[in-house]
């Protein structure tokens, strides 16, 4: 990690700070197509940010890489190995949102898709989320993050890089295809409706 060729651009590990938690929450919701905002309303940022500060779960700061431009975070990637995933503690966001009808309803409605996403082979290095601020897109920042994650995946001893992407997100799919990722499977569709599924994309390391 450190400074890159682009002026003012730095890649770093996420810090255990409320500031990084707020950025992570915003970009995570963006990466998930607004799922968290729909499920948690105006509390989404606060609840995700609090969960981010806790270790050993899928939304923890431990697995997040940030990109700064001139000291301001503009992108992030969350990723971990399948082996680490099997040892995760329960997501504290689930406990914090317990009793909220909207969250319960969203998790029930998307249960089959979430089960698909949670199935991560132990030798895969899984990208949980990757997002760049809309105004910062088109400068290769997503590719830089993918390069960093790929090196971490190789160092971990994993055999493949894997992620899930919305079938409708053609821009992201093109980015992943450019680095050699291919579709391996697709999740169930929401009530069988078109364009309501995600695609598992993988590449050998």
C-alpha atoms as an extended CHARMM CRD file, in Angstrom:
* protein
*
       205  EXT
         1         1  UNK       CA              0.0000000000        0.0000000000        0.0000000000  PROA      1               0.0000000000
         2         2  UNK       CA              1.0500000000        3.5780000000       -0.5010000000  PROA      2               0.0000000000
         3         3  UNK       CA              1.2490000000        6.2870000000       -3.1210000000  PROA      3               0.0000000000
         4         4  UNK       CA              0.4560000000        5.4000000000       -6.7300000000  PROA      4               0.0000000000
         5         5  UNK       CA              1.4720000000        6.9200000000      -10.0410000000  PROA      5               0.0000000000
         6         6  UNK       CA             -1.6280000000        9.1450000000      -10.2570000000  PROA      6               0.0000000000
         7         7  UNK       CA             -0.9770000000       12.5040000000       -8.5390000000  PROA      7               0.0000000000
         8         8  UNK       CA             -2.5900000000       12.8000000000       -5.1320000000  PROA      8               0.0000000000
         9         9  UNK       CA             -3.8460000000        9.1900000000       -5.1350000000  PROA      9               0.0000000000
        10        10  UNK       CA             -3.1080000000        6.8440000000       -2.2140000000  PROA      10              0.0000000000
        11        11  UNK       CA             -4.2780000000        3.3370000000       -1.3720000000  PROA      11              0.0000000000
        12        12  UNK       CA             -4.3250000000        2.3950000000        2.3110000000  PROA      12              0.0000000000
        13        13  UNK       CA             -5.8680000000        0.0480000000        4.8330000000  PROA      13              0.0000000000
        14        14  UNK       CA             -9.0610000000        1.3490000000        6.4120000000  PROA      14              0.0000000000
        15        15  UNK       CA             -8.7250000000        2.9470000000        9.8240000000  PROA      15              0.0000000000
        16        16  UNK       CA            -10.8790000000        2.2170000000       12.8660000000  PROA      16              0.0000000000
        17        17  UNK       CA            -12.4350000000        5.6530000000       12.7530000000  PROA      17              0.0000000000
        18        18  UNK       CA            -15.9490000000        7.0200000000       12.4720000000  PROA      18              0.0000000000
        19        19  UNK       CA            -14.8460000000        8.9830000000        9.4030000000  PROA      19              0.0000000000
        20        20  UNK       CA            -13.7880000000        5.8610000000        7.5020000000  PROA      20              0.0000000000
        21        21  UNK       CA            -16.8830000000        4.0720000000        8.7820000000  PROA      21              0.0000000000
        22        22  UNK       CA            -19.1210000000        6.7720000000        7.3120000000  PROA      22              0.0000000000
        23        23  UNK       CA            -17.3680000000        6.5540000000        3.9330000000  PROA      23              0.0000000000
        24        24  UNK       CA            -17.5660000000        2.7610000000        3.9950000000  PROA      24              0.0000000000
        25        25  UNK       CA            -21.2850000000        2.8630000000        4.8050000000  PROA      25              0.0000000000
        26        26  UNK       CA            -22.0270000000        5.2200000000        1.9240000000  PROA      26              0.0000000000
        27        27  UNK       CA            -19.9710000000        3.2930000000       -0.6080000000  PROA      27              0.0000000000
        28        28  UNK       CA            -21.2190000000       -0.1050000000        0.6000000000  PROA      28              0.0000000000
        29        29  UNK       CA            -24.8150000000        0.9860000000        0.0550000000  PROA      29              0.0000000000
        30        30  UNK       CA            -23.8310000000        2.2830000000       -3.3750000000  PROA      30              0.0000000000
        31        31  UNK       CA            -22.1770000000       -1.0480000000       -4.2270000000  PROA      31              0.0000000000
        32        32  UNK       CA            -25.3020000000       -2.9080000000       -3.1140000000  PROA      32              0.0000000000
        33        33  UNK       CA            -27.6300000000       -0.8050000000       -5.2380000000  PROA      33              0.0000000000
        34        34  UNK       CA            -29.1820000000        0.9960000000       -2.2580000000  PROA      34              0.0000000000
        35        35  UNK       CA            -30.1970000000       -2.2160000000       -0.4430000000  PROA      35              0.0000000000
        36        36  UNK       CA            -29.1140000000       -0.9760000000        2.9910000000  PROA      36              0.0000000000
        37        37  UNK       CA            -30.7820000000        2.3830000000        2.5970000000  PROA      37              0.0000000000
        38        38  UNK       CA            -34.0310000000        0.6560000000        1.6250000000  PROA      38              0.0000000000
        39        39  UNK       CA            -33.7590000000       -1.7450000000        4.5750000000  PROA      39              0.0000000000
        40        40  UNK       CA            -32.6100000000        0.7120000000        7.2480000000  PROA      40              0.0000000000
        41        41  UNK       CA            -33.7490000000        4.1110000000        6.0380000000  PROA      41              0.0000000000
        42        42  UNK       CA            -31.9630000000        7.1510000000        7.4300000000  PROA      42              0.0000000000
        43        43  UNK       CA            -30.2240000000        4.9890000000       10.0790000000  PROA      43              0.0000000000
        44        44  UNK       CA            -28.2660000000        3.0160000000        7.4780000000  PROA      44              0.0000000000
        45        45  UNK       CA            -25.0730000000        5.0610000000        7.6470000000  PROA      45              0.0000000000
        46        46  UNK       CA            -24.9520000000        5.1350000000       11.4410000000  PROA      46              0.0000000000
        47        47  UNK       CA            -25.6290000000        1.3980000000       11.8520000000  PROA      47              0.0000000000
        48        48  UNK       CA            -23.1980000000        0.2600000000        9.1540000000  PROA      48              0.0000000000
        49        49  UNK       CA            -20.5460000000        2.6490000000       10.4500000000  PROA      49              0.0000000000
        50        50  UNK       CA            -20.8480000000        1.2160000000       13.9590000000  PROA      50              0.0000000000
        51        51  UNK       CA            -20.5980000000       -2.3410000000       12.6300000000  PROA      51              0.0000000000
        52        52  UNK       CA            -17.5270000000       -1.3690000000       10.5780000000  PROA      52              0.0000000000
        53        53  UNK       CA            -15.6360000000       -0.6180000000       13.8060000000  PROA      53              0.0000000000
        54        54  UNK       CA            -16.1030000000       -4.1680000000       15.1370000000  PROA      54              0.0000000000
        55        55  UNK       CA            -13.6140000000       -6.9350000000       14.1910000000  PROA      55              0.0000000000
        56        56  UNK       CA            -14.1040000000      -10.3740000000       12.6580000000  PROA      56              0.0000000000
        57        57  UNK       CA            -17.1970000000      -10.1260000000       10.4880000000  PROA      57              0.0000000000
        58        58  UNK       CA            -18.0790000000       -9.4140000000        6.8580000000  PROA      58              0.0000000000
        59        59  UNK       CA            -18.4250000000       -5.6350000000        7.2560000000  PROA      59              0.0000000000
        60        60  UNK       CA            -15.3690000000       -5.1050000000        9.4540000000  PROA      60              0.0000000000
        61        61  UNK       CA            -12.6990000000       -2.4710000000        8.8420000000  PROA      61              0.0000000000
        62        62  UNK       CA            -10.1530000000       -5.3210000000        8.9030000000  PROA      62              0.0000000000
        63        63  UNK       CA            -10.9730000000       -6.3110000000        5.3340000000  PROA      63              0.0000000000
        64        64  UNK       CA            -11.4060000000       -2.8680000000        3.7790000000  PROA      64              0.0000000000
        65        65  UNK       CA             -8.9730000000       -1.0420000000        1.5010000000  PROA      65              0.0000000000
        66        66  UNK       CA             -9.5510000000        2.6740000000        0.9200000000  PROA      66              0.0000000000
        67        67  UNK       CA             -8.4640000000        4.9760000000       -1.9010000000  PROA      67              0.0000000000
        68        68  UNK       CA             -7.7720000000        8.6380000000       -1.0700000000  PROA      68              0.0000000000
        69        69  UNK       CA             -7.3300000000       11.5110000000       -3.4820000000  PROA      69              0.0000000000
        70        70  UNK       CA             -5.5070000000       14.4150000000       -1.8450000000  PROA      70              0.0000000000
        71        71  UNK       CA             -6.3370000000       12.9410000000        1.5610000000  PROA      71              0.0000000000
        72        72  UNK       CA            -10.0570000000       12.4710000000        0.8980000000  PROA      72              0.0000000000
        73        73  UNK       CA            -11.5090000000        8.9290000000        0.6280000000  PROA      73              0.0000000000
        74        74  UNK       CA            -13.0800000000        8.3860000000       -2.8020000000  PROA      74              0.0000000000
        75        75  UNK       CA            -13.3200000000        4.5930000000       -3.0820000000  PROA      75              0.0000000000
        76        76  UNK       CA            -13.1090000000        1.3400000000       -1.1980000000  PROA      76              0.0000000000
        77        77  UNK       CA            -12.9560000000       -2.4110000000       -1.5760000000  PROA      77              0.0000000000
        78        78  UNK       CA            -13.9020000000       -5.0440000000        1.0170000000  PROA      78              0.0000000000
        79        79  UNK       CA            -12.4860000000       -8.5430000000        0.4570000000  PROA      79              0.0000000000
        80        80  UNK       CA            -11.4600000000      -11.6900000000        2.3480000000  PROA      80              0.0000000000
        81        81  UNK       CA            -10.6840000000      -15.3580000000        1.7870000000  PROA      81              0.0000000000
        82        82  UNK       CA            -13.2540000000      -18.1120000000        1.9840000000  PROA      82              0.0000000000
        83        83  UNK       CA            -11.2740000000      -19.6410000000        4.8530000000  PROA      83              0.0000000000
        84        84  UNK       CA            -11.5300000000      -16.4200000000        6.8600000000  PROA      84              0.0000000000
        85        85  UNK       CA            -15.2190000000      -16.1770000000        5.9950000000  PROA      85              0.0000000000
        86        86  UNK       CA            -15.9470000000      -19.5050000000        7.7110000000  PROA      86              0.0000000000
        87        87  UNK       CA            -14.5950000000      -18.0840000000       10.9960000000  PROA      87              0.0000000000
        88        88  UNK       CA            -16.6020000000      -14.8640000000       10.9900000000  PROA      88              0.0000000000
        89        89  UNK       CA            -18.6860000000      -13.8830000000       13.9870000000  PROA      89              0.0000000000
        90        90  UNK       CA            -22.3260000000      -12.9650000000       13.3430000000  PROA      90              0.0000000000
        91        91  UNK       CA            -22.7230000000       -9.6380000000       11.5870000000  PROA      91              0.0000000000
        92        92  UNK       CA            -23.3550000000       -7.0180000000       14.3360000000  PROA      92              0.0000000000
        93        93  UNK       CA            -25.5660000000       -5.1130000000       11.9090000000  PROA      93              0.0000000000
        94        94  UNK       CA            -28.1360000000       -7.9150000000       12.1630000000  PROA      94              0.0000000000
        95        95  UNK       CA            -28.2750000000       -7.4880000000       15.9280000000  PROA      95              0.0000000000
        96        96  UNK       CA            -28.3590000000       -3.6870000000       15.7420000000  PROA      96              0.0000000000
        97        97  UNK       CA            -31.2450000000       -3.8240000000       13.2580000000  PROA      97              0.0000000000
        98        98  UNK       CA            -33.1620000000       -6.4960000000       15.1720000000  PROA      98              0.0000000000
        99        99  UNK       CA            -36.8380000000       -5.6400000000       15.4210000000  PROA      99              0.0000000000
       100       100  UNK       CA            -36.8310000000       -3.2340000000       12.4800000000  PROA      100             0.0000000000
       101       101  UNK       CA            -39.5980000000       -4.4200000000       10.1950000000  PROA      101             0.0000000000
       102       102  UNK       CA            -38.1010000000       -3.0230000000        6.9990000000  PROA      102             0.0000000000
       103       103  UNK       CA            -34.7910000000       -4.7910000000        7.6070000000  PROA      103             0.0000000000
       104       104  UNK       CA            -36.5240000000       -8.0540000000        8.4810000000  PROA      104             0.0000000000
       105       105  UNK       CA            -38.7210000000       -7.7970000000        5.3770000000  PROA      105             0.0000000000
       106       106  UNK       CA            -35.7850000000       -7.0630000000        3.0510000000  PROA      106             0.0000000000
       107       107  UNK       CA            -33.7350000000       -9.9510000000        4.4060000000  PROA      107             0.0000000000
       108       108  UNK       CA            -36.6710000000      -12.3210000000        4.0420000000  PROA      108             0.0000000000
       109       109  UNK       CA            -37.4700000000      -11.1790000000        0.5160000000  PROA      109             0.0000000000
       110       110  UNK       CA            -33.8510000000      -11.5290000000       -0.6130000000  PROA      110             0.0000000000
       111       111  UNK       CA            -33.0570000000      -14.6350000000        1.4510000000  PROA      111             0.0000000000
       112       112  UNK       CA            -32.3660000000      -16.9250000000       -1.5180000000  PROA      112             0.0000000000
       113       113  UNK       CA            -30.0300000000      -14.3920000000       -3.1060000000  PROA      113             0.0000000000
       114       114  UNK       CA            -28.2210000000      -13.8000000000        0.1910000000  PROA      114             0.0000000000
       115       115  UNK       CA            -27.7360000000      -17.5460000000        0.6520000000  PROA      115             0.0000000000
       116       116  UNK       CA            -26.1950000000      -17.6870000000       -2.8200000000  PROA      116             0.0000000000
       117       117  UNK       CA            -23.8260000000      -14.8120000000       -1.9900000000  PROA      117             0.0000000000
       118       118  UNK       CA            -22.8180000000      -16.3750000000        1.3430000000  PROA      118             0.0000000000
       119       119  UNK       CA            -21.6180000000      -19.5720000000       -0.3730000000  PROA      119             0.0000000000
       120       120  UNK       CA            -17.8890000000      -18.8700000000       -0.6990000000  PROA      120             0.0000000000
       121       121  UNK       CA            -15.4980000000      -21.7820000000       -1.3930000000  PROA      121             0.0000000000
       122       122  UNK       CA            -12.5770000000      -21.8750000000        1.0380000000  PROA      122             0.0000000000
       123       123  UNK       CA             -9.9690000000      -21.4090000000       -1.7260000000  PROA      123             0.0000000000
       124       124  UNK       CA            -11.6860000000      -18.3300000000       -3.1900000000  PROA      124             0.0000000000
       125       125  UNK       CA            -10.7510000000      -14.7680000000       -2.3100000000  PROA      125             0.0000000000
       126       126  UNK       CA            -14.0770000000      -12.9720000000       -2.2740000000  PROA      126             0.0000000000
       127       127  UNK       CA            -14.6770000000       -9.3110000000       -3.0870000000  PROA      127             0.0000000000
       128       128  UNK       CA            -17.5940000000       -8.3490000000       -0.8380000000  PROA      128             0.0000000000
       129       129  UNK       CA            -17.9510000000       -4.8420000000       -2.2520000000  PROA      129             0.0000000000
       130       130  UNK       CA            -16.1010000000       -2.3950000000       -4.4810000000  PROA      130             0.0000000000
       131       131  UNK       CA            -17.2250000000        1.1690000000       -5.0950000000  PROA      131             0.0000000000
       132       132  UNK       CA            -15.8360000000        4.4950000000       -6.2840000000  PROA      132             0.0000000000
       133       133  UNK       CA            -17.5000000000        7.8840000000       -5.8750000000  PROA      133             0.0000000000
       134       134  UNK       CA            -19.4870000000        8.6730000000       -9.0510000000  PROA      134             0.0000000000
       135       135  UNK       CA            -17.4880000000       11.8290000000       -9.7180000000  PROA      135             0.0000000000
       136       136  UNK       CA            -14.2100000000        9.8840000000       -9.5630000000  PROA      136             0.0000000000
       137       137  UNK       CA            -15.0960000000        7.1530000000      -12.0380000000  PROA      137             0.0000000000
       138       138  UNK       CA            -13.3010000000        6.7770000000      -15.3390000000  PROA      138             0.0000000000
       139       139  UNK       CA             -9.8170000000        7.3280000000      -13.8910000000  PROA      139             0.0000000000
       140       140  UNK       CA             -8.8820000000        3.6590000000      -13.3860000000  PROA      140             0.0000000000
       141       141  UNK       CA             -9.4590000000        3.6890000000       -9.6240000000  PROA      141             0.0000000000
       142       142  UNK       CA            -11.5760000000        0.5490000000       -9.7040000000  PROA      142             0.0000000000
       143       143  UNK       CA             -8.8330000000       -1.2440000000      -11.6290000000  PROA      143             0.0000000000
       144       144  UNK       CA             -6.2240000000       -0.0830000000       -9.0990000000  PROA      144             0.0000000000
       145       145  UNK       CA             -8.3100000000       -1.5200000000       -6.2710000000  PROA      145             0.0000000000
       146       146  UNK       CA             -8.7350000000       -4.7830000000       -8.1370000000  PROA      146             0.0000000000
       147       147  UNK       CA             -4.9630000000       -5.0050000000       -8.6570000000  PROA      147             0.0000000000
       148       148  UNK       CA             -4.3520000000       -4.5420000000       -4.9350000000  PROA      148             0.0000000000
       149       149  UNK       CA             -6.9710000000       -7.1500000000       -4.0370000000  PROA      149             0.0000000000
       150       150  UNK       CA             -5.5540000000       -9.6080000000       -6.5830000000  PROA      150             0.0000000000
       151       151  UNK       CA             -2.1030000000       -9.3390000000       -4.9970000000  PROA      151             0.0000000000
       152       152  UNK       CA             -3.6120000000       -9.8810000000       -1.5380000000  PROA      152             0.0000000000
       153       153  UNK       CA             -5.5030000000      -12.9020000000       -2.8670000000  PROA      153             0.0000000000
       154       154  UNK       CA             -2.3270000000      -14.4410000000       -4.2540000000  PROA      154             0.0000000000
       155       155  UNK       CA             -0.4640000000      -13.7800000000       -1.0220000000  PROA      155             0.0000000000
       156       156  UNK       CA             -3.2410000000      -15.5430000000        0.9100000000  PROA      156             0.0000000000
       157       157  UNK       CA             -2.7200000000      -18.7520000000       -1.0470000000  PROA      157             0.0000000000
       158       158  UNK       CA             -6.2010000000      -18.7050000000       -2.5760000000  PROA      158             0.0000000000
       159       159  UNK       CA             -6.7450000000      -20.2600000000       -5.9800000000  PROA      159             0.0000000000
       160       160  UNK       CA             -9.3740000000      -17.8940000000       -7.4050000000  PROA      160             0.0000000000
       161       161  UNK       CA            -10.7240000000      -14.3670000000       -7.1920000000  PROA      161             0.0000000000
       162       162  UNK       CA            -14.5280000000      -14.2400000000       -6.8770000000  PROA      162             0.0000000000
       163       163  UNK       CA            -17.3120000000      -11.6820000000       -6.5670000000  PROA      163             0.0000000000
       164       164  UNK       CA            -21.0200000000      -11.2030000000       -7.1370000000  PROA      164             0.0000000000
       165       165  UNK       CA            -22.3370000000       -8.4230000000       -9.3490000000  PROA      165             0.0000000000
       166       166  UNK       CA            -25.8810000000       -7.3690000000      -10.2060000000  PROA      166             0.0000000000
       167       167  UNK       CA            -26.8890000000       -8.7020000000      -13.6000000000  PROA      167             0.0000000000
       168       168  UNK       CA            -28.0120000000       -5.1720000000      -14.5160000000  PROA      168             0.0000000000
       169       169  UNK       CA            -24.6450000000       -3.5670000000      -13.6530000000  PROA      169             0.0000000000
       170       170  UNK       CA            -23.1070000000       -3.7510000000      -17.1050000000  PROA      170             0.0000000000
       171       171  UNK       CA            -20.3850000000       -1.2110000000      -16.3470000000  PROA      171             0.0000000000
       172       172  UNK       CA            -19.0240000000       -3.2330000000      -13.4290000000  PROA      172             0.0000000000
       173       173  UNK       CA            -19.2870000000       -6.4350000000      -15.4160000000  PROA      173             0.0000000000
       174       174  UNK       CA            -17.1760000000       -4.9260000000      -18.1950000000  PROA      174             0.0000000000
       175       175  UNK       CA            -14.5530000000       -3.8850000000      -15.6390000000  PROA      175             0.0000000000
       176       176  UNK       CA            -14.3450000000       -7.3960000000      -14.2020000000  PROA      176             0.0000000000
       177       177  UNK       CA            -14.2460000000       -8.9770000000      -17.6490000000  PROA      177             0.0000000000
       178       178  UNK       CA            -11.2930000000       -6.7550000000      -18.5670000000  PROA      178             0.0000000000
       179       179  UNK       CA             -9.2370000000       -8.3620000000      -15.8030000000  PROA      179             0.0000000000
       180       180  UNK       CA            -10.1750000000      -11.8510000000      -16.9850000000  PROA      180             0.0000000000
       181       181  UNK       CA            -13.1540000000      -12.6950000000      -14.7830000000  PROA      181             0.0000000000
       182       182  UNK       CA            -15.9240000000      -14.8630000000      -16.2310000000  PROA      182             0.0000000000
       183       183  UNK       CA            -19.4360000000      -15.7480000000      -15.0950000000  PROA      183             0.0000000000
       184       184  UNK       CA            -19.6420000000      -19.0400000000      -13.2170000000  PROA      184             0.0000000000
       185       185  UNK       CA            -23.1920000000      -19.0420000000      -11.8150000000  PROA      185             0.0000000000
       186       186  UNK       CA            -26.2140000000      -16.8480000000      -11.1350000000  PROA      186             0.0000000000
       187       187  UNK       CA            -28.4520000000      -16.4180000000       -8.1170000000  PROA      187             0.0000000000
       188       188  UNK       CA            -32.1940000000      -17.1100000000       -8.0470000000  PROA      188             0.0000000000
       189       189  UNK       CA            -34.3250000000      -14.2660000000       -9.3870000000  PROA      189             0.0000000000
       190       190  UNK       CA            -36.6330000000      -12.2740000000       -7.1410000000  PROA      190             0.0000000000
       191       191  UNK       CA            -40.0260000000      -13.9310000000       -7.6930000000  PROA      191             0.0000000000
       192       192  UNK       CA            -38.6610000000      -15.0640000000      -11.0630000000  PROA      192             0.0000000000
       193       193  UNK       CA            -38.5580000000      -11.5060000000      -12.3930000000  PROA      193             0.0000000000
       194       194  UNK       CA            -35.8440000000      -10.5950000000      -14.9230000000  PROA      194             0.0000000000
       195       195  UNK       CA            -32.8350000000       -8.5010000000      -13.8800000000  PROA      195             0.0000000000
       196       196  UNK       CA            -33.3030000000       -9.2340000000      -10.1650000000  PROA      196             0.0000000000
       197       197  UNK       CA            -30.3550000000      -11.5940000000       -9.7770000000  PROA      197             0.0000000000
       198       198  UNK       CA            -26.6150000000      -11.4170000000       -9.2400000000  PROA      198             0.0000000000
       199       199  UNK       CA            -23.8570000000      -13.1750000000      -11.1620000000  PROA      199             0.0000000000
       200       200  UNK       CA            -20.9050000000      -14.9730000000       -9.5650000000  PROA      200             0.0000000000
       201       201  UNK       CA            -17.7760000000      -14.0510000000      -11.5040000000  PROA      201             0.0000000000
       202       202  UNK       CA            -14.4100000000      -15.7380000000      -10.9760000000  PROA      202             0.0000000000
       203       203  UNK       CA            -10.8730000000      -15.8120000000      -12.2920000000  PROA      203             0.0000000000
       204       204  UNK       CA             -7.8980000000      -18.0560000000      -11.5820000000  PROA      204             0.0000000000
       205       205  UNK       CA             -4.9800000000      -16.5080000000       -9.7040000000  PROA      205             0.0000000000
